[in-house]
CSV table of C-alpha atoms in Angstrom, one decimal:
chain,number,residue,atom,x,y,z
A,208,SER,CA,4.1,-12.0,-11.3
A,209,GLU,CA,4.1,-9.7,-14.4
A,210,MET,CA,7.4,-10.9,-15.8
A,211,PRO,CA,7.2,-12.6,-19.2
A,212,LEU,CA,7.9,-16.4,-19.2
A,213,SER,CA,11.0,-16.0,-21.3
A,214,LEU,CA,12.5,-13.6,-18.7
A,215,GLN,CA,11.4,-15.9,-15.9
A,216,ALA,CA,13.5,-18.7,-17.3
A,217,LYS,CA,16.6,-16.4,-17.5
A,218,LEU,CA,16.0,-15.2,-13.9
A,219,LEU,CA,15.7,-18.8,-12.7
A,220,ARG,CA,19.0,-19.8,-14.4
A,221,ALA,CA,20.8,-16.8,-12.9
A,222,LEU,CA,19.5,-17.7,-9.4
A,223,GLN,CA,20.4,-21.3,-9.7
A,224,GLU,CA,23.8,-21.0,-11.4
A,225,ARG,CA,24.8,-17.8,-9.7
A,226,LYS,CA,26.2,-16.6,-13.0
A,227,VAL,CA,25.1,-14.1,-15.7
A,228,THR,CA,26.4,-13.2,-19.1
A,229,PRO,CA,26.4,-9.4,-19.4
A,230,LEU,CA,24.9,-7.9,-22.5
A,231,GLY,CA,27.5,-7.8,-25.3
A,232,SER,CA,29.8,-10.2,-23.5
A,233,GLN,CA,30.7,-13.8,-24.2
A,234,ARG,CA,31.9,-14.6,-20.6
A,235,GLU,CA,29.8,-15.4,-17.6
A,236,ILE,CA,30.4,-13.6,-14.4
A,237,ASP,CA,29.7,-14.8,-10.9
A,238,VAL,CA,26.9,-13.0,-9.0
A,239,ASP,CA,25.8,-13.1,-5.4
A,240,VAL,CA,22.4,-11.6,-5.1
A,241,ARG,CA,19.3,-11.7,-2.8
A,242,VAL,CA,16.0,-11.2,-4.4
A,243,LEU,CA,13.0,-9.6,-2.7
A,244,ALA,CA,9.9,-10.2,-4.8
A,245,THR,CA,6.4,-8.8,-4.2
A,246,THR,CA,3.1,-9.3,-5.8
A,247,ASN,CA,-0.6,-8.5,-5.4
A,248,ARG,CA,-1.6,-11.6,-7.3
A,249,GLU,CA,-2.5,-15.1,-6.1
A,250,MET,CA,0.7,-16.9,-7.3
A,251,LEU,CA,-0.6,-20.4,-7.1
A,252,GLN,CA,-3.4,-19.4,-9.5
A,253,GLU,CA,-0.8,-17.7,-11.8
A,254,ILE,CA,1.1,-21.0,-11.9
A,255,ARG,CA,-2.1,-23.0,-12.6
A,256,ASP,CA,-2.9,-20.5,-15.4
A,257,GLY,CA,0.6,-21.0,-16.9
A,258,LYS,CA,1.5,-17.4,-16.4
A,259,PHE,CA,4.3,-18.1,-13.9
A,260,ARG,CA,6.9,-20.8,-13.7
A,261,GLU,CA,6.4,-23.1,-10.7
A,262,ASP,CA,10.1,-23.8,-10.4
A,263,LEU,CA,10.9,-20.0,-10.2
A,264,PHE,CA,8.1,-19.6,-7.6
A,265,TYR,CA,9.7,-22.2,-5.3
A,266,ARG,CA,13.1,-20.6,-5.9
A,267,LEU,CA,11.8,-17.2,-4.8
A,268,ASN,CA,9.5,-18.4,-2.1
A,269,VAL,CA,12.2,-19.1,0.5
A,270,PHE,CA,10.9,-16.8,3.2
A,271,PRO,CA,7.3,-15.8,2.4
A,272,LEU,CA,5.7,-12.8,4.1
A,273,SER,CA,2.1,-11.8,4.0
A,274,THR,CA,0.8,-8.4,5.0
A,275,GLN,CA,-2.7,-7.3,5.9
A,276,HIS,CA,-4.8,-4.6,4.3
A,277,LEU,CA,-4.9,-1.3,6.2
A,278,ALA,CA,-8.5,-1.9,7.1
A,279,GLN,CA,-7.5,-5.0,8.9
A,280,ARG,CA,-5.0,-3.0,11.0
A,281,PRO,CA,-7.1,-0.1,12.4
A,282,ASP,CA,-4.7,0.5,15.2
A,283,ASP,CA,-2.0,1.5,12.6
A,284,ILE,CA,-4.1,4.2,10.9
A,285,VAL,CA,-3.6,7.1,13.3
A,286,PRO,CA,0.2,6.5,13.7
A,287,ILE,CA,0.5,6.2,9.9
A,288,CYS,CA,-1.5,9.5,9.6
A,289,SER,CA,1.0,11.2,11.9
A,290,ILE,CA,4.0,10.0,9.8
A,291,LEU,CA,2.3,11.0,6.5
A,292,LEU,CA,1.2,14.4,7.9
A,293,ALA,CA,4.7,15.1,9.1
A,294,ARG,CA,6.1,14.2,5.7
A,295,HIS,CA,3.7,16.4,3.8
A,296,SER,CA,3.6,19.4,6.1
A,297,ASP,CA,7.3,20.0,6.5
A,298,THR,CA,6.9,23.3,4.6
A,299,LEU,CA,4.1,24.4,6.9
A,300,GLY,CA,6.5,24.3,9.9
A,301,GLU,CA,4.0,22.6,12.2
A,302,VAL,CA,2.2,19.2,11.8
A,303,PRO,CA,-1.6,19.7,11.9
A,304,VAL,CA,-3.6,17.8,14.6
A,305,ILE,CA,-6.4,15.5,13.5
A,306,ASP,CA,-9.7,16.2,15.2
A,307,ASP,CA,-11.5,13.3,17.0
A,308,GLU,CA,-14.4,13.3,14.4
A,309,ALA,CA,-11.9,13.2,11.6
A,310,LYS,CA,-10.1,10.3,13.3
A,311,LYS,CA,-13.5,8.4,13.6
A,312,LEU,CA,-14.0,8.9,9.8
A,313,LEU,CA,-10.5,7.7,9.0
A,314,LEU,CA,-11.0,4.6,11.2
A,315,SER,CA,-14.4,3.7,9.8
A,316,TYR,CA,-13.3,3.6,6.2
A,317,SER,CA,-12.3,0.4,4.4
A,318,TRP,CA,-9.2,1.8,2.6
A,319,PRO,CA,-9.3,-0.3,-0.6
A,320,GLY,CA,-6.3,1.7,-1.8
A,321,ASN,CA,-4.4,1.0,1.5
A,322,VAL,CA,-1.7,3.5,2.5
A,323,ARG,CA,-1.5,5.2,-0.9
A,324,GLU,CA,-5.2,6.1,-0.7
A,325,LEU,CA,-4.8,7.3,3.0
A,326,GLU,CA,-1.8,9.4,1.9
A,327,ASN,CA,-3.9,11.1,-0.9
A,328,VAL,CA,-6.8,11.8,1.5
A,329,LEU,CA,-4.4,13.4,4.0
A,330,GLN,CA,-2.7,15.5,1.3
A,331,ARG,CA,-6.2,16.7,0.3
A,332,ALA,CA,-7.0,17.3,4.0
A,333,LEU,CA,-3.9,19.5,4.3
A,334,VAL,CA,-5.0,21.7,1.5
A,335,LEU,CA,-8.5,22.0,2.9
A,336,SER,CA,-7.6,22.4,6.6
A,337,SER,CA,-7.0,25.6,8.5
A,338,GLY,CA,-5.8,26.7,11.9
A,339,GLY,CA,-3.4,23.7,12.3
A,340,LYS,CA,-6.3,21.2,12.7
A,341,ILE,CA,-7.8,18.7,10.3
A,342,MET,CA,-11.5,18.5,10.9
A,343,ALA,CA,-14.0,15.9,9.6
A,344,GLY,CA,-15.1,18.2,6.8
A,345,ASP,CA,-11.5,18.2,5.5
A,346,ILE,CA,-11.6,14.4,5.0
A,347,MET,CA,-12.7,13.7,1.5
A,348,VAL,CA,-12.8,10.4,-0.3
A,349,ASP,CA,-15.1,8.8,-2.8
A,350,GLY,CA,-17.8,6.4,-1.8
A,351,VAL,CA,-18.5,5.1,1.7
A,352,LEU,CA,-16.5,7.6,3.7
A,353,GLN,CA,-18.1,10.5,1.8
A,354,GLU,CA,-21.6,9.2,2.7
A,355,LYS,CA,-20.5,8.9,6.4
A,356,LEU,CA,-19.1,12.3,6.3
A,357,LYS,CA,-22.4,13.7,5.0
A,358,SER,CA,-24.4,11.9,7.7
A,359,SER,CA,-22.0,12.9,10.4
A,360,MET,CA,-22.1,16.5,9.3
A,361,THR,CA,-25.9,16.4,9.3
A,362,THR,CA,-26.0,14.8,12.7
A,363,SER,CA,-23.6,17.4,14.0
A,364,SER,CA,-25.6,20.2,12.5
A,365,MET,CA,-28.8,19.0,14.1
A,366,LEU,CA,-27.1,18.6,17.5
A,367,GLN,CA,-25.8,22.2,17.2
A,368,GLN,CA,-29.2,23.5,16.2
A,369,SER,CA,-30.9,21.7,19.1
A,370,ALA,CA,-28.3,23.0,21.5
A,371,THR,CA,-28.8,26.6,20.5
A,372,ALA,CA,-32.6,26.3,20.5
């Protein structure tokens, strides 16, 4: 979706003819390739705006796949957290456990940055956590989750105070 139109024409030709001319050569060589193309743009709008060739779109759109945002797949959040924590805590020796309140916070957030944002939040939590457990207070992101964290912590503090009174 970000490829210049001149390069799109060359890619289309290579895909259709199954031949390319290497740089500095005057002979074509046969190629047998499969292309996996991804985008975060609305391609039909890009075509309408003249930013992407329609013929190349249909050449590449042989087997289209769509994915959902992380917020639309809440059942995947905790398993993804386990994988990411294992990846980033290999030097710690033991993978930290996520506290139930922390899980609730992670599940309630909209994750506009998808898995990359989740990974950053977990890396931050690893730095802040102690005792092999990630608590709600270790989960820090900007915006909505931060507000939920504050209200959750306030509610938790009030409950603790009333229990001790």
